[in-house]
Amino acid sequence: MSSIKIEHKNGPSLGLALGGGGARGLSHILVLEALDEMGVKPTLISGTSIGAIFGAAYASGLSGREIREHCEEIFHTKRGLMRKLIDKWPGSVKQIWNPFSPAIFNVETVLGILLPDGMAKDFESLQIPFTSITTDFHTQMQRDITSGPLLPAIAASAALPALLEPVIIDNHVLIDGGFVNPLPYESLKGKCDIALAIDVNGEPRGDGESVPSSMEALIVMSQVVMRSILREKLRRHQPDILISPPVGRFKVLDFFKMKDILERCNGLKDDVKRELEVALENHKEQA
């Protein structure tokens, strides 16, 4: 695969939209690694939920490889992850997990411990402009965050109700951005020449007869909502490149199946590189 360099000044600019999907979003790592291998640097990034977390890390200057290595470390074993959480939190463990709070986990506390050390502290320190997509609980509208502290913004984007506590920013109660925009590629419209969107919501498995638990039902229904929203969005407007990794067989909380997820998406890097080459050639022909 030949090397491509996409820069805002010397060629077509690239915008990157990373969608939500829980553990399925670990496949975003392969996309980031593909961009690194091609010498491509996006000029702006938008992200929802897990896509906001990885998007913010990449916008902070971490490479795809560094993000992969960090995730391999924290998702190696469940016991190791819990030990890391407990050991690194100096206060009460209730600030990590509290069954009497609005949700089981305090998302800001958890992310504050688990995010890599190289993360920027605020939007102004990012190397690439970044937008975190959240849902305003009370207005039921999308709220984009592009300035201020970074941790609360990405925590809010990933705050799945009942599992992760809502985050309050500027007097707004914010929850998972996937309820309004699971794949925020329209945030790139008019701001770049080529929009690359990665949908990790996954196709439904369509099998099984087991009755879900209340938590499993809540999580799956959130995926139904996200899939429906994305379907309608794509009917109106599509990104220049839409990539959908084959992650439907995995559950939203299958973070400890990281190795299996990445192996399942073994051809994803080549797909990204091939689609970018085609988009670049098309842009040259239209110029």
mmCIF file of C-alpha atoms in Angstrom:
data_model
loop_
_atom_site.group_PDB
_atom_site.id
_atom_site.type_symbol
_atom_site.label_atom_id
_atom_site.label_comp_id
_atom_site.label_asym_id
_atom_site.label_seq_id
_atom_site.Cartn_x
_atom_site.Cartn_y
_atom_site.Cartn_z
ATOM 1 C CA MET A 1 0.000 0.000 0.000
ATOM 2 C CA SER A 2 1.472 3.335 -1.039
ATOM 3 C CA SER A 3 1.947 6.141 1.448
ATOM 4 C CA ILE A 4 -0.546 9.004 1.394
ATOM 5 C CA LYS A 5 -0.182 12.302 3.172
ATOM 6 C CA ILE A 6 -3.338 14.339 3.572
ATOM 7 C CA GLU A 7 -2.795 17.825 4.908
ATOM 8 C CA HIS A 8 -5.038 20.851 5.017
ATOM 9 C CA LYS A 9 -2.529 23.169 3.309
ATOM 10 C CA ASN A 10 -0.953 20.852 0.742
ATOM 11 C CA GLY A 11 -3.865 18.621 -0.221
ATOM 12 C CA PRO A 12 -7.355 17.488 0.685
ATOM 13 C CA SER A 13 -8.135 17.649 4.384
ATOM 14 C CA LEU A 14 -9.435 14.620 6.259
ATOM 15 C CA GLY A 15 -12.120 14.625 8.947
ATOM 16 C CA LEU A 16 -12.573 11.570 11.172
ATOM 17 C CA ALA A 17 -15.817 10.553 12.916
ATOM 18 C CA LEU A 18 -15.619 7.721 15.459
ATOM 19 C CA GLY A 19 -18.905 6.147 16.500
ATOM 20 C CA GLY A 20 -20.178 4.651 19.732
ATOM 21 C CA GLY A 21 -20.594 0.953 20.444
ATOM 22 C CA GLY A 22 -18.894 0.070 23.715
ATOM 23 C CA ALA A 23 -16.263 -2.655 23.439
ATOM 24 C CA ARG A 24 -16.947 -2.917 19.718
ATOM 25 C CA GLY A 25 -15.236 0.446 19.509
ATOM 26 C CA LEU A 26 -11.909 -1.224 20.266
ATOM 27 C CA SER A 27 -11.824 -1.723 16.498
ATOM 28 C CA HIS A 28 -11.232 2.051 16.229
ATOM 29 C CA ILE A 29 -7.657 1.266 17.240
ATOM 30 C CA LEU A 30 -7.034 -0.444 13.905
ATOM 31 C CA VAL A 31 -8.323 2.599 12.037
ATOM 32 C CA LEU A 32 -5.973 4.890 13.956
ATOM 33 C CA GLU A 33 -3.074 2.542 13.303
ATOM 34 C CA ALA A 34 -3.917 2.523 9.589
ATOM 35 C CA LEU A 35 -3.831 6.318 9.471
ATOM 36 C CA ASP A 36 -0.462 6.326 11.234
ATOM 37 C CA GLU A 37 0.942 3.783 8.795
ATOM 38 C CA MET A 38 -0.230 5.884 5.856
ATOM 39 C CA GLY A 39 1.219 9.092 7.241
ATOM 40 C CA VAL A 40 -2.274 10.584 7.380
ATOM 41 C CA LYS A 41 -3.209 13.118 10.041
ATOM 42 C CA PRO A 42 -6.854 14.214 10.348
ATOM 43 C CA THR A 43 -7.478 17.934 10.538
ATOM 44 C CA LEU A 44 -10.456 17.443 12.862
ATOM 45 C CA ILE A 45 -12.089 14.609 14.804
ATOM 46 C CA SER A 46 -15.575 14.097 16.223
ATOM 47 C CA GLY A 47 -16.531 11.235 18.486
ATOM 48 C CA THR A 48 -19.403 9.672 20.388
ATOM 49 C CA SER A 49 -19.041 7.513 23.526
ATOM 50 C CA ILE A 50 -16.113 5.095 23.027
ATOM 51 C CA GLY A 51 -15.390 7.033 19.842
ATOM 52 C CA ALA A 52 -15.050 10.212 21.898
ATOM 53 C CA ILE A 53 -12.580 8.518 24.234
ATOM 54 C CA PHE A 54 -10.367 7.214 21.445
ATOM 55 C CA GLY A 55 -10.833 10.378 19.408
ATOM 56 C CA ALA A 56 -9.678 12.541 22.309
ATOM 57 C CA ALA A 57 -6.666 10.293 22.910
ATOM 58 C CA TYR A 58 -5.661 10.497 19.248
ATOM 59 C CA ALA A 59 -6.262 14.247 19.147
ATOM 60 C CA SER A 60 -4.003 14.523 22.217
ATOM 61 C CA GLY A 61 -1.118 13.192 20.138
ATOM 62 C CA LEU A 62 -1.132 9.503 21.124
ATOM 63 C CA SER A 63 -0.490 7.116 18.249
ATOM 64 C CA GLY A 64 -2.729 4.200 17.384
ATOM 65 C CA ARG A 65 -0.020 1.843 18.628
ATOM 66 C CA GLU A 66 0.224 3.649 21.986
ATOM 67 C CA ILE A 67 -3.545 3.499 22.393
ATOM 68 C CA ARG A 68 -3.517 -0.217 21.599
ATOM 69 C CA GLU A 69 -0.772 -0.944 24.130
ATOM 70 C CA HIS A 70 -2.593 1.013 26.829
ATOM 71 C CA CYS A 71 -5.847 -0.854 26.204
ATOM 72 C CA GLU A 72 -4.054 -4.211 26.199
ATOM 73 C CA GLU A 73 -2.685 -3.360 29.621
ATOM 74 C CA ILE A 74 -5.958 -2.291 31.260
ATOM 75 C CA PHE A 75 -8.138 -4.999 29.668
ATOM 76 C CA HIS A 76 -5.736 -7.874 30.290
ATOM 77 C CA THR A 77 -7.783 -9.329 33.168
ATOM 78 C CA LYS A 78 -10.846 -8.253 35.154
ATOM 79 C CA ARG A 79 -9.013 -8.692 38.444
ATOM 80 C CA GLY A 80 -6.123 -6.559 37.246
ATOM 81 C CA LEU A 81 -8.465 -3.810 36.127
ATOM 82 C CA MET A 82 -10.303 -3.689 39.447
ATOM 83 C CA ARG A 83 -7.013 -3.685 41.340
ATOM 84 C CA LYS A 84 -5.846 -0.747 39.234
ATOM 85 C CA LEU A 85 -9.043 1.157 39.938
ATOM 86 C CA ILE A 86 -8.936 0.553 43.685
ATOM 87 C CA ASP A 87 -5.187 1.130 44.061
ATOM 88 C CA LYS A 88 -5.187 4.433 42.180
ATOM 89 C CA TRP A 89 -8.224 5.969 43.849
ATOM 90 C CA PRO A 90 -7.201 7.566 47.176
ATOM 91 C CA GLY A 91 -10.744 8.233 48.364
ATOM 92 C CA SER A 92 -13.745 6.037 49.075
ATOM 93 C CA VAL A 93 -14.383 3.163 46.689
ATOM 94 C CA LYS A 94 -17.976 4.431 46.565
ATOM 95 C CA GLN A 95 -16.739 7.155 44.225
ATOM 96 C CA ILE A 96 -15.891 4.372 41.763
ATOM 97 C CA TRP A 97 -18.880 2.113 42.424
ATOM 98 C CA ASN A 98 -21.996 3.030 44.343
ATOM 99 C CA PRO A 99 -25.265 1.090 43.872
ATOM 100 C CA PHE A 100 -27.197 3.900 45.595
ATOM 101 C CA SER A 101 -26.075 6.648 43.200
ATOM 102 C CA PRO A 102 -27.872 7.598 39.911
ATOM 103 C CA ALA A 103 -25.792 4.877 38.233
ATOM 104 C CA ILE A 104 -23.497 2.038 39.237
ATOM 105 C CA PHE A 105 -20.206 3.691 38.251
ATOM 106 C CA ASN A 106 -18.920 7.250 38.425
ATOM 107 C CA VAL A 107 -17.657 7.616 34.871
ATOM 108 C CA GLU A 108 -15.385 10.601 35.535
ATOM 109 C CA THR A 109 -13.623 8.777 38.347
ATOM 110 C CA VAL A 110 -13.164 5.610 36.297
ATOM 111 C CA LEU A 111 -11.907 7.396 33.182
ATOM 112 C CA GLY A 112 -9.657 9.653 35.232
ATOM 113 C CA ILE A 113 -7.846 6.549 36.481
ATOM 114 C CA LEU A 114 -7.841 4.515 33.268
ATOM 115 C CA LEU A 115 -6.992 7.083 30.601
ATOM 116 C CA PRO A 116 -3.363 7.100 29.390
ATOM 117 C CA ASP A 117 -0.943 9.603 30.890
ATOM 118 C CA GLY A 118 -0.457 11.385 27.564
ATOM 119 C CA MET A 119 -4.020 12.681 27.414
ATOM 120 C CA ALA A 120 -4.497 16.431 27.159
ATOM 121 C CA LYS A 121 -6.172 18.096 30.122
ATOM 122 C CA ASP A 122 -8.315 20.454 28.064
ATOM 123 C CA PHE A 123 -9.475 21.029 24.497
ATOM 124 C CA GLU A 124 -7.118 23.935 24.058
ATOM 125 C CA SER A 125 -4.127 21.607 24.532
ATOM 126 C CA LEU A 126 -5.185 19.141 21.822
ATOM 127 C CA GLN A 127 -3.057 18.730 18.706
ATOM 128 C CA ILE A 128 -6.142 18.162 16.539
ATOM 129 C CA PRO A 129 -9.486 20.004 16.908
ATOM 130 C CA PHE A 130 -11.983 17.643 18.515
ATOM 131 C CA THR A 131 -15.726 17.566 19.219
ATOM 132 C CA SER A 132 -17.282 15.392 21.914
ATOM 133 C CA ILE A 133 -20.941 14.529 21.267
ATOM 134 C CA THR A 134 -23.267 14.350 24.267
ATOM 135 C CA THR A 135 -27.003 14.224 24.949
ATOM 136 C CA ASP A 136 -28.620 16.855 27.158
ATOM 137 C CA PHE A 137 -30.860 14.802 29.428
ATOM 138 C CA HIS A 138 -33.433 17.532 30.094
ATOM 139 C CA THR A 139 -33.717 19.132 26.647
ATOM 140 C CA GLN A 140 -33.222 15.749 24.910
ATOM 141 C CA MET A 141 -31.034 17.505 22.367
ATOM 142 C CA GLN A 142 -27.484 17.053 21.123
ATOM 143 C CA ARG A 143 -24.854 19.132 22.885
ATOM 144 C CA ASP A 144 -21.423 19.391 21.304
ATOM 145 C CA ILE A 145 -18.459 20.149 23.535
ATOM 146 C CA THR A 146 -15.409 21.748 21.934
ATOM 147 C CA SER A 147 -13.769 23.673 24.763
ATOM 148 C CA GLY A 148 -12.923 23.463 28.446
ATOM 149 C CA PRO A 149 -11.713 20.442 30.456
ATOM 150 C CA LEU A 150 -11.436 17.297 28.351
ATOM 151 C CA LEU A 151 -12.197 14.569 30.913
ATOM 152 C CA PRO A 152 -15.772 15.651 31.770
ATOM 153 C CA ALA A 153 -16.570 16.082 28.075
ATOM 154 C CA ILE A 154 -15.626 12.563 27.051
ATOM 155 C CA ALA A 155 -17.045 11.111 30.270
ATOM 156 C CA ALA A 156 -20.390 12.714 29.435
ATOM 157 C CA SER A 157 -20.307 11.326 25.898
ATOM 158 C CA ALA A 158 -19.891 7.799 27.296
ATOM 159 C CA ALA A 159 -22.318 8.062 30.243
ATOM 160 C CA LEU A 160 -24.752 5.246 29.486
ATOM 161 C CA PRO A 161 -27.710 5.657 31.890
ATOM 162 C CA ALA A 162 -27.992 3.269 34.863
ATOM 163 C CA LEU A 163 -24.455 2.009 34.248
ATOM 164 C CA LEU A 164 -22.501 5.285 34.226
ATOM 165 C CA GLU A 165 -23.464 8.467 36.070
ATOM 166 C CA PRO A 166 -24.535 11.544 34.102
ATOM 167 C CA VAL A 167 -22.012 14.369 33.980
ATOM 168 C CA ILE A 168 -22.914 17.978 34.755
ATOM 169 C CA ILE A 169 -21.197 20.618 32.592
ATOM 170 C CA ASP A 170 -22.253 24.279 32.699
ATOM 171 C CA ASN A 171 -25.458 23.305 34.539
ATOM 172 C CA HIS A 172 -26.426 20.794 31.842
ATOM 173 C CA VAL A 173 -27.005 17.149 32.798
ATOM 174 C CA LEU A 174 -25.331 15.152 30.038
ATOM 175 C CA ILE A 175 -25.529 11.476 29.078
ATOM 176 C CA ASP A 176 -24.289 9.179 26.304
ATOM 177 C CA GLY A 177 -24.152 11.002 22.978
ATOM 178 C CA GLY A 178 -25.283 7.899 21.124
ATOM 179 C CA PHE A 179 -28.911 8.627 21.979
ATOM 180 C CA VAL A 180 -28.857 11.602 19.612
ATOM 181 C CA ASN A 181 -25.881 10.980 17.333
ATOM 182 C CA PRO A 182 -24.152 7.582 17.357
ATOM 183 C CA LEU A 183 -21.851 8.459 14.429
ATOM 184 C CA PRO A 184 -21.237 12.231 14.215
ATOM 185 C CA TYR A 185 -19.968 12.582 10.648
ATOM 186 C CA GLU A 186 -22.197 15.570 9.888
ATOM 187 C CA SER A 187 -20.071 17.501 12.394
ATOM 188 C CA LEU A 188 -17.369 17.311 9.703
ATOM 189 C CA LYS A 189 -19.552 18.661 6.900
ATOM 190 C CA GLY A 190 -18.100 21.765 5.273
ATOM 191 C CA LYS A 191 -14.973 21.575 7.431
ATOM 192 C CA CYS A 192 -12.934 19.006 5.472
ATOM 193 C CA ASP A 193 -12.563 17.617 1.969
ATOM 194 C CA ILE A 194 -12.885 13.936 2.870
ATOM 195 C CA ALA A 195 -15.052 12.674 5.747
ATOM 196 C CA LEU A 196 -14.160 9.224 7.108
ATOM 197 C CA ALA A 197 -16.757 7.701 9.450
ATOM 198 C CA ILE A 198 -16.331 4.491 11.464
ATOM 199 C CA ASP A 199 -19.564 2.771 12.543
ATOM 200 C CA VAL A 200 -18.943 0.267 15.354
ATOM 201 C CA ASN A 201 -22.533 -0.253 16.451
ATOM 202 C CA GLY A 202 -22.495 -3.655 14.764
ATOM 203 C CA GLU A 203 -25.245 -5.641 13.095
ATOM 204 C CA PRO A 204 -27.659 -7.583 15.333
ATOM 205 C CA ARG A 205 -26.798 -11.228 15.791
ATOM 206 C CA GLY A 206 -30.378 -12.354 15.209
ATOM 207 C CA ASP A 207 -30.133 -15.567 17.205
ATOM 208 C CA GLY A 208 -30.627 -16.822 20.749
ATOM 209 C CA GLU A 209 -33.679 -17.402 22.916
ATOM 210 C CA SER A 210 -32.398 -16.392 26.341
ATOM 211 C CA VAL A 211 -34.304 -13.747 28.286
ATOM 212 C CA PRO A 212 -32.037 -10.734 28.934
ATOM 213 C CA SER A 213 -31.328 -9.290 32.344
ATOM 214 C CA SER A 214 -32.592 -5.769 33.026
ATOM 215 C CA MET A 215 -29.109 -4.312 32.436
ATOM 216 C CA GLU A 216 -28.585 -6.316 29.248
ATOM 217 C CA ALA A 217 -31.986 -5.226 27.956
ATOM 218 C CA LEU A 218 -31.164 -1.572 28.657
ATOM 219 C CA ILE A 219 -27.846 -1.795 26.841
ATOM 220 C CA VAL A 220 -29.267 -3.638 23.840
ATOM 221 C CA MET A 221 -32.178 -1.203 23.527
ATOM 222 C CA SER A 222 -29.700 1.673 23.472
ATOM 223 C CA GLN A 223 -28.067 -0.083 20.504
ATOM 224 C CA VAL A 224 -31.468 -0.377 18.807
ATOM 225 C CA VAL A 225 -31.963 3.370 19.207
ATOM 226 C CA MET A 226 -28.492 4.139 17.864
ATOM 227 C CA ARG A 227 -28.907 1.827 14.882
ATOM 228 C CA SER A 228 -32.268 3.408 14.015
ATOM 229 C CA ILE A 229 -30.855 6.929 14.224
ATOM 230 C CA LEU A 230 -27.901 6.045 12.022
ATOM 231 C CA ARG A 231 -30.122 4.360 9.438
ATOM 232 C CA GLU A 232 -32.191 7.524 9.068
ATOM 233 C CA LYS A 233 -29.107 9.742 8.957
ATOM 234 C CA LEU A 234 -27.578 7.715 6.142
ATOM 235 C CA ARG A 235 -30.729 8.098 4.079
ATOM 236 C CA ARG A 236 -30.326 11.879 4.151
ATOM 237 C CA HIS A 237 -26.582 12.303 3.936
ATOM 238 C CA GLN A 238 -23.617 9.968 3.814
ATOM 239 C CA PRO A 239 -19.953 10.557 4.611
ATOM 240 C CA ASP A 240 -17.394 10.223 1.844
ATOM 241 C CA ILE A 241 -16.166 6.987 3.414
ATOM 242 C CA LEU A 242 -18.219 4.754 5.718
ATOM 243 C CA ILE A 243 -16.453 1.810 7.339
ATOM 244 C CA SER A 244 -18.378 -0.745 9.421
ATOM 245 C CA PRO A 245 -16.072 -3.248 11.165
ATOM 246 C CA PRO A 246 -17.539 -6.776 11.596
ATOM 247 C CA VAL A 247 -18.111 -6.504 15.340
ATOM 248 C CA GLY A 248 -21.783 -7.493 15.644
ATOM 249 C CA ARG A 249 -21.013 -10.812 17.366
ATOM 250 C CA PHE A 250 -19.514 -8.976 20.358
ATOM 251 C CA LYS A 251 -21.447 -7.415 23.231
ATOM 252 C CA VAL A 252 -21.114 -3.808 24.319
ATOM 253 C CA LEU A 253 -19.260 -4.783 27.519
ATOM 254 C CA ASP A 254 -16.908 -7.352 25.956
ATOM 255 C CA PHE A 255 -13.816 -5.259 26.677
ATOM 256 C CA PHE A 256 -11.911 -8.303 27.895
ATOM 257 C CA LYS A 257 -12.341 -9.855 24.455
ATOM 258 C CA MET A 258 -10.109 -7.195 22.937
ATOM 259 C CA LYS A 259 -7.828 -9.733 21.261
ATOM 260 C CA ASP A 260 -10.783 -11.496 19.642
ATOM 261 C CA ILE A 261 -12.291 -8.199 18.464
ATOM 262 C CA LEU A 262 -9.066 -7.075 16.810
ATOM 263 C CA GLU A 263 -8.542 -10.494 15.228
ATOM 264 C CA ARG A 264 -12.110 -10.459 13.897
ATOM 265 C CA CYS A 265 -11.347 -7.087 12.274
ATOM 266 C CA ASN A 266 -8.061 -8.271 10.807
ATOM 267 C CA GLY A 267 -8.769 -6.773 7.351
ATOM 268 C CA LEU A 268 -9.914 -3.396 8.656
ATOM 269 C CA LYS A 269 -6.612 -1.611 8.102
ATOM 270 C CA ASP A 270 -6.528 -2.595 4.449
ATOM 271 C CA ASP A 271 -10.155 -1.479 4.038
ATOM 272 C CA VAL A 272 -9.365 1.960 5.444
ATOM 273 C CA LYS A 273 -6.265 2.378 3.297
ATOM 274 C CA ARG A 274 -8.023 1.247 0.144
ATOM 275 C CA GLU A 275 -11.041 3.499 0.680
ATOM 276 C CA LEU A 276 -8.832 6.491 1.428
ATOM 277 C CA GLU A 277 -6.821 5.954 -1.736
ATOM 278 C CA VAL A 278 -10.022 5.839 -3.804
ATOM 279 C CA ALA A 279 -11.378 8.984 -2.116
ATOM 280 C CA LEU A 280 -8.108 10.793 -2.702
ATOM 281 C CA GLU A 281 -8.083 9.892 -6.400
ATOM 282 C CA ASN A 282 -11.697 11.005 -6.755
ATOM 283 C CA HIS A 283 -10.885 14.304 -5.081
ATOM 284 C CA LYS A 284 -7.998 14.888 -7.464
ATOM 285 C CA GLU A 285 -10.211 14.213 -10.487
ATOM 286 C CA GLN A 286 -12.852 16.637 -9.262
ATOM 287 C CA ALA A 287 -10.348 19.387 -8.415
#
